[in-house]
CSV table of C-alpha atoms in Angstrom, one decimal:
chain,number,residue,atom,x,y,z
A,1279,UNK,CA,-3.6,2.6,0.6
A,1280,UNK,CA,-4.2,-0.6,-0.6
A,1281,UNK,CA,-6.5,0.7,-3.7
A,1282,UNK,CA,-4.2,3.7,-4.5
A,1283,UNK,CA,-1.0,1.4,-4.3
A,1284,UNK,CA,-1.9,-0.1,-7.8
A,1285,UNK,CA,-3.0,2.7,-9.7
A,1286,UNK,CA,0.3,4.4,-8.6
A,1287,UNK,CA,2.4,1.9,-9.4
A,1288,UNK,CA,1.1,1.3,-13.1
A,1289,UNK,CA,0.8,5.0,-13.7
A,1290,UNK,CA,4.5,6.2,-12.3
A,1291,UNK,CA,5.2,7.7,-14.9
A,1292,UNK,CA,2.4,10.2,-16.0
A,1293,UNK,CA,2.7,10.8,-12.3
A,1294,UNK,CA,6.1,11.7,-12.1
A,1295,UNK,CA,5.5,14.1,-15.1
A,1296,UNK,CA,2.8,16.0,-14.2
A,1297,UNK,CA,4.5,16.5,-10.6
A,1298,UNK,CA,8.3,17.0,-11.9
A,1299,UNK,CA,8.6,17.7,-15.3
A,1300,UNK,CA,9.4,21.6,-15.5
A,1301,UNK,CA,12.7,23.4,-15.8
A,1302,UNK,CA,15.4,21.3,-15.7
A,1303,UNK,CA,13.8,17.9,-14.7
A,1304,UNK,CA,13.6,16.9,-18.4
A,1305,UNK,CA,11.7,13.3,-19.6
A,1306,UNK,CA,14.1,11.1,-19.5
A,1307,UNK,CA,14.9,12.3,-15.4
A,1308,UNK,CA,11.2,11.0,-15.1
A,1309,UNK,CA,12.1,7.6,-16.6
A,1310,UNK,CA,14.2,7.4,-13.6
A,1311,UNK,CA,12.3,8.8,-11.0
A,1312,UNK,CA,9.2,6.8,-12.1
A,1313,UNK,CA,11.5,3.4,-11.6
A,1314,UNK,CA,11.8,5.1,-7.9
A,1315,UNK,CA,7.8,5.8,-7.7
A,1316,UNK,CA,6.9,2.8,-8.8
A,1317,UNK,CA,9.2,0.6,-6.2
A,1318,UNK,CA,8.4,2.8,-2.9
A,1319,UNK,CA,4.7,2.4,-3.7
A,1320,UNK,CA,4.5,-1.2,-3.0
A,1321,UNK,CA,5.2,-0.2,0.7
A,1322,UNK,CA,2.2,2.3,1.0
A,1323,UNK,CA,-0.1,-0.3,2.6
A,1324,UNK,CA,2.1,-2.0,4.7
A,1325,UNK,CA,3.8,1.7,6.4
A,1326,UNK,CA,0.0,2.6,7.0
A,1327,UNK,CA,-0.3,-1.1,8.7
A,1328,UNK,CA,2.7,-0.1,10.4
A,1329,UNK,CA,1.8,3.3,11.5
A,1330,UNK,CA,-1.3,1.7,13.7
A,1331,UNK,CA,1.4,-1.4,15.1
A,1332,UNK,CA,3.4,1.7,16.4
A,1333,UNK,CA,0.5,2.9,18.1
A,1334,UNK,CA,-0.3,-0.8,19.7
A,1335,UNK,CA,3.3,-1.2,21.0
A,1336,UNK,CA,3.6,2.9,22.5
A,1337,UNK,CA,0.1,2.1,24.1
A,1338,UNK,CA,1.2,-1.2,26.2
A,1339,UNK,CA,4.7,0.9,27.0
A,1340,UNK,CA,7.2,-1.6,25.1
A,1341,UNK,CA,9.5,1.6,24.1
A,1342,UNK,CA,12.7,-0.6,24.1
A,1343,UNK,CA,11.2,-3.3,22.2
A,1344,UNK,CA,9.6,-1.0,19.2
A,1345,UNK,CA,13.0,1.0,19.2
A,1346,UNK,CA,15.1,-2.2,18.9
A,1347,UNK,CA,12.7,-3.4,15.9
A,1348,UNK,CA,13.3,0.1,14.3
A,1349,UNK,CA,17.2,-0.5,14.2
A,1350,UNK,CA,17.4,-3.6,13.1
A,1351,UNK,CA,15.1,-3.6,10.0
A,1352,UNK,CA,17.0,-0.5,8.9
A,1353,UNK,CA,19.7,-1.8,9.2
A,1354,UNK,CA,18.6,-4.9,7.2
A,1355,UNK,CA,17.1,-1.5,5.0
A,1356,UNK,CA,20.7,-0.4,4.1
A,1357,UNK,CA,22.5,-4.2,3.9
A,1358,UNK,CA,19.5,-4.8,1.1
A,1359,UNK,CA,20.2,-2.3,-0.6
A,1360,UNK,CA,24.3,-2.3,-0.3
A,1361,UNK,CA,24.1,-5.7,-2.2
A,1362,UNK,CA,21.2,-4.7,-4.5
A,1363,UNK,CA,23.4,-1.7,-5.6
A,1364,UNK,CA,26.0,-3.7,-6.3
A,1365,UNK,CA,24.4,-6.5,-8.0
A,1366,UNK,CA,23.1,-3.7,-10.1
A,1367,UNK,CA,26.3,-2.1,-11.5
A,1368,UNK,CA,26.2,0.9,-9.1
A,1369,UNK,CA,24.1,3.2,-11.7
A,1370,UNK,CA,20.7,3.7,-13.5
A,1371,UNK,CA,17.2,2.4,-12.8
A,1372,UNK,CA,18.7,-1.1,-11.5
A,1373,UNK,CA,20.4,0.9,-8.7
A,1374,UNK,CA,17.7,3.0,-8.1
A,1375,UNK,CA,15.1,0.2,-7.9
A,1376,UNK,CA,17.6,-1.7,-5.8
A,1377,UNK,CA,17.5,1.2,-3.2
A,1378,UNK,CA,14.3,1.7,-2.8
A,1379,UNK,CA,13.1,-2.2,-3.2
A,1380,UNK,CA,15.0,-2.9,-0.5
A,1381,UNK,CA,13.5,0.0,1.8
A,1382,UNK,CA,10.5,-1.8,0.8
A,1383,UNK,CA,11.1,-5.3,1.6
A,1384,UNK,CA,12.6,-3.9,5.1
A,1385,UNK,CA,9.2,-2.2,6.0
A,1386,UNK,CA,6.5,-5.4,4.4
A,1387,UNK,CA,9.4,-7.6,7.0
A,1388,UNK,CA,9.0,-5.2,9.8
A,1389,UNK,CA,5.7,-5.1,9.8
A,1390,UNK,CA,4.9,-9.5,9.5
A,1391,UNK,CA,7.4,-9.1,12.6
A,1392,UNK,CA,5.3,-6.3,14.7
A,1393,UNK,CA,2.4,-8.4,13.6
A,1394,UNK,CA,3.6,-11.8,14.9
A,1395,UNK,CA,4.9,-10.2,18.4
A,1396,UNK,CA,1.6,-8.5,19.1
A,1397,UNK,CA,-0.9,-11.2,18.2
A,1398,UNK,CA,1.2,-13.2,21.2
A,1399,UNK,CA,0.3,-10.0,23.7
A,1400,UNK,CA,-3.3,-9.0,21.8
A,1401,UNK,CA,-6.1,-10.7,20.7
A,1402,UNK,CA,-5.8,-8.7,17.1
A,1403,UNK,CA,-5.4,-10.1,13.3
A,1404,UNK,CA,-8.2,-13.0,14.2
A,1405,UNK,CA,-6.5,-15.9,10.8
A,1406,UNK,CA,-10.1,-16.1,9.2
A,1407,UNK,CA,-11.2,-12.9,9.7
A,1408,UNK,CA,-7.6,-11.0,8.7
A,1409,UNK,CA,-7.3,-13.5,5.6
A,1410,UNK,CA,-10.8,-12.8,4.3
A,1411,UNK,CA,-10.5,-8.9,4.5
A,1412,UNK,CA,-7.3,-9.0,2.6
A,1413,UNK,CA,-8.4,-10.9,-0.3
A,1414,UNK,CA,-11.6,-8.8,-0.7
A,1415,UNK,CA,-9.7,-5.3,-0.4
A,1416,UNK,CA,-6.6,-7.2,-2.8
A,1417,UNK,CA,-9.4,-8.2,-5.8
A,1418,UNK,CA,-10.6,-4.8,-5.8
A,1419,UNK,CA,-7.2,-2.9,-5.6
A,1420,UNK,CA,-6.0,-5.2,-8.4
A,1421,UNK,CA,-9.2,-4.7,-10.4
A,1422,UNK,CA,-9.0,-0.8,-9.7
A,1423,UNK,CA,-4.9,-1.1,-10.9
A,1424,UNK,CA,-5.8,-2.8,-14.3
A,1425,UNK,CA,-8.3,-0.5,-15.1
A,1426,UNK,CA,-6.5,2.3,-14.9
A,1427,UNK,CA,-3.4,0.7,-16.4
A,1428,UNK,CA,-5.9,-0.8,-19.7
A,1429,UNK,CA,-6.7,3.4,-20.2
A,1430,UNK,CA,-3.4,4.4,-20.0
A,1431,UNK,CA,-2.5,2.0,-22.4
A,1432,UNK,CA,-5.5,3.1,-24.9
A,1433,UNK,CA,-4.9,6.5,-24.7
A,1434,UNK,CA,-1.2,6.1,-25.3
A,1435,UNK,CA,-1.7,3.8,-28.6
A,1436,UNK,CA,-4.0,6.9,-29.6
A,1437,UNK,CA,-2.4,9.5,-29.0
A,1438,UNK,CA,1.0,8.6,-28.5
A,1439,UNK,CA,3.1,8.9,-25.0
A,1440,UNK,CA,3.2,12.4,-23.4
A,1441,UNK,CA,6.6,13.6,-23.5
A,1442,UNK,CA,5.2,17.2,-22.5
A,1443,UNK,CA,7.5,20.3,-23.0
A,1444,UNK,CA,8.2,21.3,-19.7
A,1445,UNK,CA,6.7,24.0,-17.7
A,1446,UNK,CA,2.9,24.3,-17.9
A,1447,UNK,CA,2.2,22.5,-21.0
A,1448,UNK,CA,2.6,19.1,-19.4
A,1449,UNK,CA,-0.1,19.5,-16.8
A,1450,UNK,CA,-2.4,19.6,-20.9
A,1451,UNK,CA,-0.6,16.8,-22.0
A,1452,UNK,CA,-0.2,13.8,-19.2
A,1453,UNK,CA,-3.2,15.8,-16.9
A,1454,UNK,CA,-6.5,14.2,-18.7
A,1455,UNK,CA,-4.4,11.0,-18.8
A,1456,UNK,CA,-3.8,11.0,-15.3
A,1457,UNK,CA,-7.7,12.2,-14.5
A,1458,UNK,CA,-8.9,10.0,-16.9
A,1459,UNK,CA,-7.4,6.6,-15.7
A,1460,UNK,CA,-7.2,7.5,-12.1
A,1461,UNK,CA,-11.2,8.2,-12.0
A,1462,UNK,CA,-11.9,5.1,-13.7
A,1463,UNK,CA,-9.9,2.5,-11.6
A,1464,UNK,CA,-11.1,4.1,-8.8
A,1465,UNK,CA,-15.0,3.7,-9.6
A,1466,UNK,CA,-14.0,-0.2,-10.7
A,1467,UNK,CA,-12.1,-0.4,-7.3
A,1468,UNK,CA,-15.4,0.6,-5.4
A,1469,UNK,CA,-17.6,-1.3,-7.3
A,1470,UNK,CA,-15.4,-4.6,-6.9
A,1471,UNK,CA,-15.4,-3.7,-3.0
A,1472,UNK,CA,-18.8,-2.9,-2.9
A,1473,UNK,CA,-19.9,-6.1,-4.6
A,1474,UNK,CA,-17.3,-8.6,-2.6
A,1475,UNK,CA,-18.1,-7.2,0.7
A,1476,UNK,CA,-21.9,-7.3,0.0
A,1477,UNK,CA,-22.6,-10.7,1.8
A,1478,UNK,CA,-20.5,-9.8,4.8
A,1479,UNK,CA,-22.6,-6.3,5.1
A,1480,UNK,CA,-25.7,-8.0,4.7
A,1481,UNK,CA,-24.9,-10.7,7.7
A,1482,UNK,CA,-24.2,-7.2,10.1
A,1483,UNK,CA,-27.6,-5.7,8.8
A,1484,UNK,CA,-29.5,-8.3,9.6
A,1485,UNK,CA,-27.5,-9.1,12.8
A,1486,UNK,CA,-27.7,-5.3,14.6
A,1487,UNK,CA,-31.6,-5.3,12.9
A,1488,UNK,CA,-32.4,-8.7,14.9
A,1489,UNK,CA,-30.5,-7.2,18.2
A,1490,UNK,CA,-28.3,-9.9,18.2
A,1491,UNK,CA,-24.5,-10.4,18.5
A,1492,UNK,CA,-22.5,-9.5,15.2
A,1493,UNK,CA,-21.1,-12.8,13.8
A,1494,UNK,CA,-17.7,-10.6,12.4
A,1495,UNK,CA,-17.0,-10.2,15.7
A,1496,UNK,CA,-14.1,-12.0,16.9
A,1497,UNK,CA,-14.0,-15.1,20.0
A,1498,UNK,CA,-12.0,-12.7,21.7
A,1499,UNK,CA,-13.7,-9.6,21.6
A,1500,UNK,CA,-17.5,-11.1,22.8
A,1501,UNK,CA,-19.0,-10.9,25.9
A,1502,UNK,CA,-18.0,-13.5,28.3
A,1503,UNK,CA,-14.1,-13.4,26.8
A,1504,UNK,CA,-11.5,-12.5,28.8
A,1505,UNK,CA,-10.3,-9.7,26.5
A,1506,UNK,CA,-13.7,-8.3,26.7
A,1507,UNK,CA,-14.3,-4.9,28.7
């Protein structure tokens, strides 16, 4: 999620095109939408962070504690966005944003929460280790989002923006875009990953080639720890 996240969010609107422009849903209904796109995509990799904290908290029983998070922060959800509407005017992209920013400020505050209460109960999210991997997987998301955003932006100075005409001639018009930038920030993405995480592999390789103990591992998963099965 975190690589996809970028290229989404600088590419909402080709994206909303190629999907939903046919029929009725007409250009400017994508300007809108896109806003929409844009704003829920931030949340992608924190709702797939959060899908796996579910997991942790069903798996130790704490029904009444996950279910109790679940109604608060949508609650907080739906108070976000009451004021954001309002601060907004109550129409357009503002309002629109507003609703769907404050879904996703609800779910990146749900999920620091879930965190904090299980590292008490678990011995997950080691500081170092945690920090380290989102920095590395961050550059090459943000490298992979640039690139695709820097070939949007050259193919729309050449040829223009693609309005598209609705129906099947859109998927000729915003398609190659979409292919185009989309295959390129996702080879940068790789490459960045593949170059910021070569040290790290190259400490394991050595490690499991010697026999020895994996130095990623964490205090608390090796053998002797108390956490250790």
């Amino acid at each position: 999620c975190l690589l996809e996240q970028p290229f989404i969010k600088d590419n909402a609107m080709p994206i909303t095109q190629f999907l939903y422009q046919t029929g009725k849903f007409t250009y400017a209904d994508c300007a809108l939408a896109a806003v929409s796109c844009a704003c829920y995509t931030l949340v992608l990799p924190f709702y797939a962070v959060e899908y796996v904290f579910m997991q942790a908290f069903f798996s130790t029983r704490r029904m009444v504690s996950v279910t109790l998070i679940g109604l608060f922060f949508s609650s907080l959800s739906m108070a976000f966005a009451w004021f954001g509407v309002a601060w907004s005017g109550g129409h357009g992209a503002g309002a629109l944003a507003a609703v769907a920013l404050a879904f996703t400020a609800s779910r990146i505050l749900k999920t620091a929460f879930m965190a904090g209460l299980l590292r008490r109960k678990l011995p997950c999210f080691p500081a170092r280790e945690t920090l380290g991997f989102l920095v590395r997987t961050l550059a090459a998301s943000a490298g992979g989002g640039l690139a695709a955003w820097g070939i949007r932006q050259a193919w729309e100075t050449l040829l223009g923006v693609p309005r598209g005409g609705g129906g099947r001639s859109v998927l000729w018009t915003v398609g190659p875009e979409l292919a185009l930038a989309g295959g390129l920030g996702l080879i940068v993405a790789a490459v960045l990953l593949r170059i910021l995480c070569r040290r790290r592999r190259s400490r394991v390789q050595a490690s499991a080639s010697a026999g020895g103990e994996n130095p990623e591992t964490p205090v608390e998963f090796r053998p002797g720890s108390p956490y250790h099965q």
